[in-house]
Coordinates of C-alpha atoms and ligand atoms in Angstrom, one line a residue:
M1208 CA -15.0 -54.8 -30.3
D1209 CA -11.9 -53.9 -32.4
K1210 CA -9.7 -50.9 -31.5
V1211 CA -8.5 -48.5 -34.5
I1212 CA -5.4 -47.1 -33.9
I1213 CA -5.5 -43.2 -34.3
F1214 CA -2.2 -41.9 -35.2
D1215 CA -2.1 -37.8 -35.3
T1216 CA 0.3 -36.5 -37.9
T1217 CA -0.7 -32.7 -37.0
L1218 CA 3.1 -32.1 -35.8
R1219 CA 4.6 -33.5 -39.0
D1220 CA 2.6 -33.5 -42.0
G1221 CA -0.2 -30.8 -40.8
E1222 CA 3.0 -28.6 -40.2
Q1223 CA 4.0 -29.4 -43.5
A1224 CA 1.0 -27.1 -44.6
A1225 CA 2.2 -23.9 -46.3
G1226 CA 2.5 -21.4 -43.7
G1227 CA 1.6 -23.2 -40.8
T1228 CA 4.8 -23.4 -39.2
L1229 CA 5.0 -23.8 -35.2
N1230 CA 7.8 -22.9 -32.9
I1231 CA 9.1 -25.4 -30.3
Q1232 CA 6.8 -24.2 -27.6
E1233 CA 3.9 -24.5 -29.9
K1234 CA 4.7 -28.0 -30.9
L1235 CA 5.2 -29.0 -27.0
E1236 CA 1.7 -27.5 -26.2
I1237 CA 0.3 -29.1 -29.2
A1238 CA 1.8 -32.4 -28.0
R1239 CA 0.1 -32.1 -24.2
Q1240 CA -3.3 -31.4 -25.8
L1241 CA -2.8 -34.5 -28.0
E1242 CA -1.7 -36.6 -24.8
K1243 CA -5.1 -35.5 -23.1
L1244 CA -7.4 -36.2 -26.1
N1245 CA -5.6 -39.5 -25.8
V1246 CA -4.3 -40.5 -29.0
D1247 CA -2.3 -43.6 -29.6
V1248 CA 0.5 -42.5 -31.8
I1249 CA 2.0 -38.8 -31.9
E1250 CA 4.1 -38.1 -34.8
A1251 CA 6.2 -35.5 -33.3
G1252 CA 8.2 -34.6 -36.5
F1253 CA 10.8 -35.2 -39.1
P1254 CA 13.9 -34.4 -37.4
V1255 CA 16.4 -34.6 -39.8
T1256 CA 14.8 -31.9 -41.8
S1257 CA 16.0 -29.1 -39.1
P1258 CA 17.4 -28.2 -36.2
G1259 CA 14.6 -27.0 -34.8
D1260 CA 12.3 -29.9 -35.3
F1261 CA 15.0 -32.5 -34.0
E1262 CA 14.6 -30.3 -30.5
A1263 CA 10.9 -30.1 -30.5
V1264 CA 11.0 -33.9 -30.9
R1265 CA 13.7 -34.5 -28.4
L1266 CA 11.3 -32.4 -25.8
I1267 CA 8.2 -33.9 -26.8
A1268 CA 9.9 -37.6 -26.5
R1269 CA 11.1 -36.7 -22.7
E1270 CA 7.8 -35.2 -21.8
I1271 CA 5.2 -37.4 -23.3
R1272 CA 4.9 -40.4 -21.6
T1273 CA 1.5 -42.1 -22.5
P1274 CA 1.3 -42.1 -26.6
V1275 CA 3.9 -43.8 -28.6
I1276 CA 6.2 -41.0 -30.1
C1277 CA 6.9 -41.5 -33.7
I1278 CA 9.6 -39.8 -35.6
L1279 CA 9.6 -39.8 -39.5
T1280 CA 12.9 -40.1 -41.8
H1281 CA 14.2 -41.0 -45.1
A1282 CA 15.0 -44.4 -45.8
N1283 CA 18.7 -43.6 -45.4
L1284 CA 20.8 -45.3 -42.8
D1285 CA 22.5 -42.0 -41.5
A1286 CA 19.2 -40.4 -41.3
V1287 CA 18.0 -43.4 -39.4
D1288 CA 20.6 -43.1 -36.9
Q1289 CA 20.3 -39.5 -36.5
S1290 CA 16.8 -39.8 -35.9
W1291 CA 16.8 -42.0 -33.3
E1292 CA 18.9 -39.3 -31.0
A1293 CA 15.6 -37.2 -31.3
V1294 CA 13.4 -39.7 -30.1
K1295 CA 15.4 -42.3 -28.0
E1296 CA 14.0 -40.9 -24.6
A1297 CA 10.4 -41.6 -25.1
E1298 CA 8.5 -43.9 -23.2
H1299 CA 7.5 -45.6 -26.4
P1300 CA 9.6 -44.4 -29.5
R1301 CA 8.9 -45.4 -32.6
I1302 CA 10.8 -45.0 -36.1
H1303 CA 8.8 -44.3 -38.9
I1304 CA 10.4 -44.9 -42.4
V1305 CA 9.3 -43.5 -45.6
L1306 CA 10.4 -44.3 -49.4
S1307 CA 8.4 -44.2 -52.6
S1308 CA 7.1 -46.7 -54.3
S1309 CA 5.3 -45.6 -57.7
D1310 CA 7.1 -46.1 -60.7
I1311 CA 6.1 -42.5 -61.4
H1312 CA 8.1 -41.1 -58.1
L1313 CA 11.2 -43.9 -59.0
F1314 CA 11.7 -42.8 -62.8
Y1315 CA 11.1 -38.9 -62.3
Q1316 CA 12.3 -38.3 -58.8
L1317 CA 14.5 -41.1 -57.4
K1318 CA 15.9 -42.7 -60.5
K1319 CA 16.3 -45.9 -58.8
S1320 CA 15.1 -49.6 -59.9
R1321 CA 12.5 -51.4 -57.9
E1322 CA 15.1 -53.7 -56.8
E1323 CA 17.1 -50.8 -55.3
I1324 CA 13.8 -49.6 -53.3
L1325 CA 13.5 -52.9 -52.1
E1326 CA 16.9 -53.5 -50.8
M1327 CA 16.9 -49.7 -49.3
S1328 CA 13.5 -50.4 -47.4
C1329 CA 14.9 -53.7 -45.9
N1330 CA 17.8 -52.5 -44.7
T1331 CA 16.6 -49.4 -43.4
V1332 CA 13.6 -51.3 -41.5
A1333 CA 16.6 -53.7 -40.1
R1334 CA 18.6 -50.5 -39.1
A1335 CA 15.8 -49.2 -37.4
R1336 CA 15.0 -52.5 -35.3
E1337 CA 18.4 -52.2 -33.8
Y1338 CA 17.3 -49.4 -32.1
C1339 CA 13.6 -49.7 -31.8
D1340 CA 10.7 -52.4 -31.6
N1341 CA 8.4 -50.0 -33.0
V1342 CA 9.2 -50.0 -36.7
E1343 CA 6.4 -48.6 -39.1
F1344 CA 7.1 -48.1 -43.1
S1345 CA 5.5 -46.4 -45.5
A1346 CA 5.5 -47.1 -49.6
M1347 CA 4.7 -43.5 -50.5
D1348 CA 2.6 -42.8 -53.5
A1349 CA 0.9 -46.6 -52.7
S1350 CA -2.2 -45.8 -54.5
R1351 CA -0.1 -45.3 -58.1
T1352 CA 2.0 -48.1 -57.2
E1353 CA 1.1 -51.5 -59.3
P1354 CA -0.3 -53.4 -56.2
E1355 CA 1.8 -56.5 -56.9
Y1356 CA 4.9 -54.2 -56.3
I1357 CA 3.2 -53.1 -53.1
Y1358 CA 2.5 -56.7 -52.0
Q1359 CA 6.2 -57.4 -52.6
I1360 CA 7.4 -54.5 -50.6
L1361 CA 5.3 -55.2 -47.9
K1362 CA 6.1 -58.9 -47.1
A1363 CA 9.7 -58.1 -47.6
V1364 CA 9.6 -54.8 -44.8
I1365 CA 7.7 -57.3 -42.7
D1366 CA 10.2 -59.9 -42.9
A1367 CA 12.7 -57.3 -42.1
G1368 CA 11.1 -56.4 -38.8
A1369 CA 8.5 -53.6 -39.6
T1370 CA 5.7 -53.8 -37.6
T1371 CA 3.1 -51.3 -38.9
V1372 CA 3.2 -51.0 -42.4
N1373 CA 1.3 -48.0 -43.9
I1374 CA -0.5 -47.4 -47.6
P1375 CA -0.5 -44.0 -48.4
D1376 CA -2.5 -42.1 -51.0
T1377 CA 0.3 -39.5 -51.0
V1378 CA -1.1 -37.5 -53.7
G1379 CA -5.2 -37.6 -52.6
Y1380 CA -6.0 -39.8 -56.1
A1381 CA -7.7 -43.0 -55.0
M1382 CA -11.3 -43.3 -55.0
P1383 CA -13.3 -45.2 -51.8
E1384 CA -13.7 -48.5 -53.4
Q1385 CA -10.6 -48.5 -55.2
F1386 CA -8.5 -47.9 -52.0
G1387 CA -10.5 -50.3 -50.4
D1388 CA -9.8 -52.9 -52.9
L1389 CA -6.0 -52.3 -52.5
I1390 CA -6.6 -53.0 -48.8
D1391 CA -8.2 -56.2 -49.4
G1392 CA -5.4 -57.2 -51.6
V1393 CA -2.6 -56.2 -49.0
F1394 CA -4.8 -58.8 -46.6
K1395 CA -5.0 -61.5 -49.3
N1396 CA -1.5 -61.6 -51.2
V1397 CA 1.1 -60.3 -48.2
S1398 CA 1.5 -63.7 -46.7
N1399 CA 3.0 -62.4 -43.7
I1400 CA 0.7 -59.7 -43.0
D1401 CA -0.8 -60.8 -39.5
R1402 CA 2.8 -59.7 -38.1
A1403 CA 1.8 -56.2 -38.5
V1404 CA -0.7 -53.6 -38.3
V1405 CA -2.0 -52.1 -41.5
S1406 CA -2.4 -48.4 -41.6
V1407 CA -3.2 -45.9 -44.3
H1408 CA -2.9 -42.1 -44.7
C1409 CA -4.8 -40.6 -46.9
H1410 CA -4.7 -36.9 -48.6
N1411 CA -7.5 -34.7 -49.5
D1412 CA -7.1 -33.7 -53.0
L1413 CA -10.3 -34.7 -54.5
G1414 CA -11.8 -34.2 -50.8
L1415 CA -11.8 -38.0 -50.3
A1416 CA -9.4 -38.3 -47.6
V1417 CA -11.7 -39.6 -44.9
A1418 CA -13.7 -41.4 -47.1
N1419 CA -10.9 -43.4 -47.8
S1420 CA -9.6 -43.7 -44.8
L1421 CA -13.2 -45.1 -43.3
E1422 CA -13.4 -47.6 -46.3
S1423 CA -10.0 -49.1 -45.3
V1424 CA -11.1 -49.3 -41.8
K1425 CA -14.1 -51.1 -43.4
R1426 CA -11.6 -53.4 -45.3
G1427 CA -9.5 -54.1 -42.1
A1428 CA -7.0 -51.4 -41.6
R1429 CA -6.5 -50.9 -37.9
Q1430 CA -4.3 -47.5 -37.9
V1431 CA -5.3 -44.2 -39.5
E1432 CA -3.0 -41.5 -39.6
C1433 CA -5.0 -38.1 -39.7
T1434 CA -4.7 -34.7 -38.6
I1435 CA -6.4 -31.9 -36.2
N1436 CA -9.0 -30.2 -38.4
G1437 CA -7.7 -32.2 -41.6
I1438 CA -4.5 -29.5 -42.0
G1439 CA -1.5 -31.2 -43.8
E1440 CA 0.2 -31.1 -47.2
R1441 CA -1.8 -29.2 -49.9
A1442 CA -5.5 -29.7 -49.4
G1443 CA -4.4 -31.6 -46.2
N1444 CA -4.9 -35.2 -44.4
A1445 CA -7.9 -36.8 -43.3
S1446 CA -9.5 -35.0 -40.4
L1447 CA -9.1 -36.8 -36.7
E1448 CA -12.1 -35.4 -35.7
E1449 CA -14.2 -36.4 -38.5
I1450 CA -13.0 -40.0 -38.2
V1451 CA -13.3 -40.4 -35.3
M1452 CA -16.6 -39.1 -34.7
A1453 CA -18.0 -41.3 -37.7
V1454 CA -16.5 -44.2 -36.0
K1455 CA -18.6 -43.2 -32.7
T1456 CA -21.7 -42.3 -34.5
R1457 CA -21.7 -45.1 -36.6
R1458 CA -20.6 -47.8 -34.5
D1459 CA -23.4 -49.8 -35.6
F1460 CA -22.2 -49.7 -39.0
F1461 CA -18.3 -50.1 -38.5
N1462 CA -18.7 -51.9 -34.9
L1463 CA -15.3 -50.2 -33.9
T1464 CA -14.0 -48.1 -31.2
T1465 CA -11.0 -45.9 -30.8
N1466 CA -9.4 -44.4 -27.6
I1467 CA -9.9 -40.9 -28.3
N1468 CA -11.4 -38.7 -25.4
T1469 CA -13.8 -37.1 -27.7
A1470 CA -14.7 -34.4 -25.1
Q1471 CA -11.5 -33.0 -25.9
I1472 CA -11.8 -32.7 -29.8
Y1473 CA -13.4 -28.9 -29.8
K1474 CA -10.4 -28.0 -27.2
T1475 CA -7.8 -29.6 -29.3
S1476 CA -9.1 -28.1 -32.7
R1477 CA -9.2 -24.5 -31.0
L1478 CA -5.6 -24.7 -30.1
V1479 CA -4.2 -26.1 -33.4
S1480 CA -6.0 -23.5 -35.3
E1481 CA -4.9 -20.6 -32.6
L1482 CA -1.4 -22.3 -33.2
T1483 CA -1.0 -22.3 -36.8
G1484 CA -3.2 -19.4 -37.8
F1485 CA -5.4 -22.0 -39.9
T1486 CA -8.9 -20.6 -39.4
V1487 CA -11.7 -23.4 -39.2
Q1488 CA -14.4 -23.3 -42.2
P1489 CA -17.6 -22.4 -40.5
N1490 CA -19.1 -25.2 -42.1
K1491 CA -16.4 -27.6 -41.2
A1492 CA -17.7 -31.0 -40.0
V1493 CA -17.8 -31.6 -36.3
V1494 CA -16.0 -28.4 -35.1
G1495 CA -17.0 -25.8 -37.4
A1496 CA -18.8 -22.8 -35.7
N1497 CA -22.1 -23.7 -37.9
A1498 CA -21.6 -27.6 -36.8
F1499 CA -24.4 -27.9 -34.5
R1500 CA -26.1 -24.6 -35.5
H1501 CA -29.8 -24.6 -36.8
S1502 CA -30.9 -21.9 -38.7
S1503 CA -34.4 -23.1 -40.5
G1504 CA -37.2 -22.6 -38.1
L1505 CA -38.4 -26.4 -39.0
H1506 CA -35.0 -27.7 -37.8
I1507 CA -35.3 -25.6 -34.4
D1508 CA -38.6 -26.4 -33.7
G1509 CA -37.6 -30.0 -34.0
V1510 CA -34.6 -29.4 -32.1
I1511 CA -36.5 -27.9 -29.1
K1512 CA -38.6 -30.9 -29.0
M1513 CA -36.0 -33.6 -29.2
P1514 CA -32.4 -32.9 -30.3
I1515 CA -32.1 -36.0 -32.3
T1516 CA -34.6 -35.0 -34.9
F1517 CA -32.0 -32.8 -36.5
E1518 CA -28.8 -33.6 -34.2
I1519 CA -26.5 -36.9 -34.9
M1520 CA -24.3 -36.2 -32.2
D1521 CA -24.6 -34.1 -29.2
P1522 CA -22.2 -31.1 -29.3
K1523 CA -20.8 -31.8 -25.5
T1524 CA -19.3 -35.0 -26.8
V1525 CA -17.1 -33.3 -28.5
G1526 CA -16.6 -30.8 -25.7
I1527 CA -18.1 -28.0 -27.2
P1528 CA -19.4 -25.8 -24.1
S1529 CA -23.5 -26.0 -23.7
S1530 CA -23.6 -23.1 -21.6
S1531 CA -24.7 -19.9 -23.0
L1532 CA -23.8 -18.1 -19.8
V1533 CA -21.8 -14.9 -20.0
L1534 CA -19.7 -13.1 -17.6
G1535 CA -19.5 -9.7 -17.2
K1536 CA -18.3 -6.5 -15.2
T1537 CA -19.6 -7.7 -12.0
S1538 CA -18.4 -11.4 -12.2
G1539 CA -15.5 -12.2 -9.8
R1540 CA -12.6 -14.5 -9.5
H1541 CA -14.4 -17.4 -8.6
A1542 CA -16.7 -17.0 -11.4
F1543 CA -13.9 -16.6 -13.8
R1544 CA -12.0 -19.6 -12.6
E1545 CA -15.3 -22.2 -12.8
R1546 CA -16.1 -20.8 -16.5
L1547 CA -12.4 -21.2 -17.4
A1548 CA -12.4 -25.0 -15.7
E1549 CA -15.6 -25.6 -17.7
L1550 CA -14.1 -24.7 -21.1
G1551 CA -11.5 -26.9 -19.7
Y1552 CA -8.5 -24.4 -18.9
S1553 CA -6.4 -25.4 -15.8
L1554 CA -3.8 -22.4 -15.4
T1555 CA -0.8 -21.4 -12.9
E1556 CA -2.0 -19.4 -10.3
E1557 CA 0.2 -16.7 -12.0
D1558 CA -1.3 -17.1 -15.4
F1559 CA -4.7 -17.4 -13.7
S1560 CA -3.9 -13.8 -12.1
R1561 CA -2.8 -12.4 -15.6
A1562 CA -5.6 -13.9 -17.2
F1563 CA -8.1 -12.3 -14.5
S1564 CA -6.7 -8.9 -14.9
A1565 CA -7.2 -8.9 -18.7
F1566 CA -10.9 -10.3 -18.2
K1567 CA -11.9 -7.2 -15.7
E1568 CA -10.0 -5.1 -18.4
L1569 CA -12.0 -6.3 -21.2
A1570 CA -15.3 -6.4 -19.1
D1571 CA -14.7 -2.6 -18.4
K1572 CA -14.7 -2.2 -22.1
K1573 CA -17.3 -4.9 -23.3
K1574 CA -21.0 -5.6 -21.6
E1575 CA -21.0 -9.2 -21.8
I1576 CA -17.8 -11.4 -22.1
T1577 CA -18.8 -15.0 -24.0
D1578 CA -16.8 -18.2 -24.0
R1579 CA -15.4 -17.2 -27.4
D1580 CA -14.3 -14.0 -25.5
I1581 CA -12.3 -15.7 -22.6
E1582 CA -10.9 -18.5 -25.4
S1583 CA -9.4 -15.5 -27.4
L1584 CA -8.2 -13.4 -23.8
I1585 CA -6.7 -16.9 -22.9
A1586 CA -4.8 -17.3 -26.4
E1587 CA -3.6 -13.3 -26.2
E1588 CA -2.2 -13.9 -23.2
Q1589 CA -0.5 -17.4 -23.8
R1590 CA 1.1 -15.2 -26.6
T1591 CA 2.7 -12.7 -24.9
I1592 CA 4.4 -15.3 -22.4
S1593 CA 7.6 -16.2 -24.5
E1594 CA 8.0 -12.8 -26.5
T1595 CA 11.7 -10.9 -26.9
Y1596 CA 9.7 -7.6 -27.4
H1597 CA 6.6 -6.6 -25.6
L1598 CA 4.2 -4.0 -27.1
D1599 CA 3.7 -1.3 -24.1
R1600 CA 1.9 1.3 -25.7
I1601 CA 0.6 2.5 -28.9
Q1602 CA -0.9 5.8 -30.3
V1603 CA -2.5 6.4 -33.7
S1604 CA -4.1 9.3 -35.2
C1605 CA -5.9 9.0 -38.5
G1606 CA -8.7 10.3 -40.6
D1607 CA -9.5 11.3 -44.2
R1608 CA -7.5 14.7 -44.0
G1609 CA -4.6 14.1 -41.6
I1610 CA -1.3 12.0 -42.2
P1611 CA -1.7 8.6 -40.5
T1612 CA 0.7 8.8 -37.6
A1613 CA 1.8 6.3 -35.0
A1614 CA 3.8 6.2 -31.6
V1615 CA 5.0 3.1 -30.5
R1616 CA 6.5 1.9 -27.2
L1617 CA 8.4 -1.7 -26.9
I1618 CA 10.1 -3.5 -23.8
T1619 CA 12.9 -5.2 -24.6
P1620 CA 14.0 -8.8 -23.1
D1621 CA 16.2 -7.0 -20.4
G1622 CA 13.4 -4.6 -19.4
Q1623 CA 14.4 -1.4 -21.7
V1624 CA 12.2 1.1 -23.1
L1625 CA 12.3 2.2 -27.3
A1626 CA 10.1 4.3 -28.7
D1627 CA 9.7 5.8 -32.2
A1628 CA 7.0 7.3 -34.4
A1629 CA 6.4 6.8 -38.0
L1630 CA 3.7 7.9 -40.7
G1631 CA 2.3 5.5 -43.0
T1632 CA -0.7 5.4 -45.8
G1633 CA -2.9 4.4 -42.9
P1634 CA -2.8 3.6 -39.2
V1635 CA -1.8 -0.1 -39.4
D1636 CA 0.8 1.1 -41.7
A1637 CA 2.1 3.5 -39.4
V1638 CA 2.2 1.4 -36.7
Y1639 CA 4.2 -1.4 -38.4
E1640 CA 6.3 1.4 -39.8
A1641 CA 7.4 2.4 -36.1
I1642 CA 7.8 -1.4 -35.0
N1643 CA 9.9 -1.7 -38.0
R1644 CA 12.2 1.3 -36.9
L1645 CA 12.7 -0.5 -33.1
V1646 CA 13.0 -4.4 -34.1
G1647 CA 14.9 -3.5 -37.4
V1648 CA 14.2 -7.3 -39.2
P1649 CA 13.7 -7.1 -42.7
N1650 CA 10.4 -9.0 -43.6
K1651 CA 7.3 -8.6 -45.9
L1652 CA 3.7 -8.9 -45.0
T1653 CA 2.1 -11.1 -47.0
E1654 CA -1.5 -11.8 -45.8
F1655 CA -3.3 -9.5 -43.5
S1656 CA -7.1 -10.0 -42.5
V1657 CA -9.1 -9.1 -39.5
K1658 CA -12.7 -10.8 -38.1
S1659 CA -15.0 -10.2 -35.4
I1660 CA -15.3 -13.2 -32.9
T1661 CA -18.7 -12.0 -31.6
E1662 CA -21.4 -9.9 -32.3
G1663 CA -22.0 -6.7 -31.3
I1664 CA -20.1 -3.2 -31.8
D1665 CA -18.0 -3.9 -29.0
A1666 CA -17.0 -7.1 -29.9
I1667 CA -13.3 -8.5 -29.8
G1668 CA -11.5 -8.1 -33.1
E1669 CA -8.8 -10.8 -34.1
V1670 CA -6.4 -10.1 -36.7
L1671 CA -4.1 -13.0 -38.5
I1672 CA -1.3 -11.8 -40.4
R1673 CA 1.6 -13.7 -42.1
I1674 CA 4.7 -12.3 -42.8
E1675 CA 8.0 -14.0 -45.2
S1676 CA 11.7 -13.6 -44.3
E1677 CA 14.3 -15.4 -45.9
G1678 CA 11.6 -17.7 -47.8
I1679 CA 9.9 -18.7 -44.5
T1680 CA 6.3 -17.6 -43.5
Y1681 CA 5.7 -16.9 -39.5
T1682 CA 2.1 -16.2 -38.6
G1683 CA 1.0 -13.7 -35.9
R1684 CA -2.3 -13.1 -34.5
G1685 CA -3.7 -10.3 -31.8
A1686 CA -6.8 -9.5 -30.1
D1687 CA -8.2 -6.6 -29.0
T1688 CA -11.5 -4.6 -28.8
D1689 CA -9.5 -2.0 -30.9
I1690 CA -8.5 -3.3 -34.1
V1691 CA -5.9 -1.2 -34.6
V1692 CA -4.1 -2.3 -31.5
A1693 CA -5.0 -6.2 -32.3
S1694 CA -3.1 -5.6 -35.5
A1695 CA 0.0 -4.4 -33.6
K1696 CA -0.2 -7.5 -31.4
A1697 CA -0.6 -9.5 -34.5
Y1698 CA 2.6 -7.8 -35.9
M1699 CA 4.3 -8.2 -32.4
N1700 CA 3.5 -12.0 -32.3
A1701 CA 4.6 -12.8 -36.0
L1702 CA 7.8 -10.9 -35.1
N1703 CA 8.6 -12.5 -31.7
R1704 CA 8.2 -15.8 -33.7
L1705 CA 10.4 -14.7 -36.2
L1706 CA 13.1 -14.0 -33.9
A1707 CA 12.7 -16.9 -31.8
A1708 CA 13.1 -19.0 -35.0
K1709 CA 16.2 -17.3 -35.8
K1710 CA 17.7 -18.0 -32.2
T1711 CA 17.2 -21.6 -32.5
T1712 CA 18.6 -22.0 -35.8
G1713 CA 21.9 -19.7 -35.2
Ligands
KIV1290 O1 1.5 -38.5 -48.0 C1 2.5 -39.1 -47.5 O2 2.9 -40.4 -48.0 C2 3.4 -39.3 -46.2 C3 4.3 -40.5 -45.7 C4 5.2 -39.8 -45.2 C5 3.4 -41.4 -45.3 O3 3.0 -38.5 -45.8
ZN1291 ZN1 1.1 -37.2 -46.3

């Protein structure tokens, strides 16, 4: 059976989503999880665009050994040379060159002729081949390019050394049948196409990214570029989990496989959502909270009698924990460790001890600790590992008559204790004002949302915020049974990320 190569671009196109910036450690953490998911290719970044991206790619290339590590570069000789420096230590490096091909882009944006584009494409591919025998070329905006010109470019870049040729639907404009016909056309009209892998890269502006990708696979494309949870520029990219599960669930139709370890899908989805701050909609296929929940009595009756009546996939296949077991106050280290392992966490002894203390603290406040509570608790612990300022204490007074007041104590990296107090329009505003007096980094709060992660009055509240500083958005998350404390933790998380980014960029 033929294999479809799964090219994950969460760390490059996914990170281009407005408000989805990741820091270097977060990128590394996602790359490690993508390796467990067993993707074939990780597009780790666009190194020439920022020193932070360059460094993240370099670390990923050094550490992640099984998948191909790919970097994106402009079709410019200097950019190819510089980008290679970021990826050269990878076990399996790939250079990915992108250049627009549509007349719309050539005329309005690049102000170049088709001949010039052809020449730049071939020259840069040839340069990349001097470094690396794995080179991909993307004809940007291919779906709005005259097919004859696409055939001409692809033939030329394959002759220049490209080993994968990518046909992007950059603006999500294509219809499945039409896009499939373009892929057919490539196989029929590019005489040397047997020397390269045909890839597709579809955007979701009309909600058709997955449909277009699957149609292309049906017509012979053997690499699909996609992202976890479908995140990416504008409306996002094709969603990895949907493509993989469509190919797996409908093997009878596609007669294809992938290398993906599907049992890692859910965990990867949660991690990406957690680190980017993009919540997964409840009705999202495969990984949404309602994807395997049945509500109608008729459906529940069917599923109890035989799951296949209303479930086309077994939730265990994508790694959704099956047990509804809850832990509580009396659960010991052993039970907690076992539950963590079942949920796919492997913590160092030190991290485990910290997590266990946090678990015990939570169990004092909350009767039943569910899997979602544990996930939230571990995420909260991980957020505090690399922080600059640590939130030590907060105390708030508020009500309908009093003036909201907050006192805050922070610990600096060198162990100094800082404390201050402030008034605000409400308790969260007062806490943020007090923190601002201590940290002193100007920023603007652009988003604030709070949600309860489980049912019940004692549930953990998760706060997601975004702040903006010098045109860059930073996301912060915090979780606690007290939503004012969760709000303070989220703000500290966003500020710590801002400070870390400033340190990297100098
Ligand atoms: O959407 C696009 O065309 C891209 C290319 C870099 C493949 O992201
Ligand atoms: Zn894209």
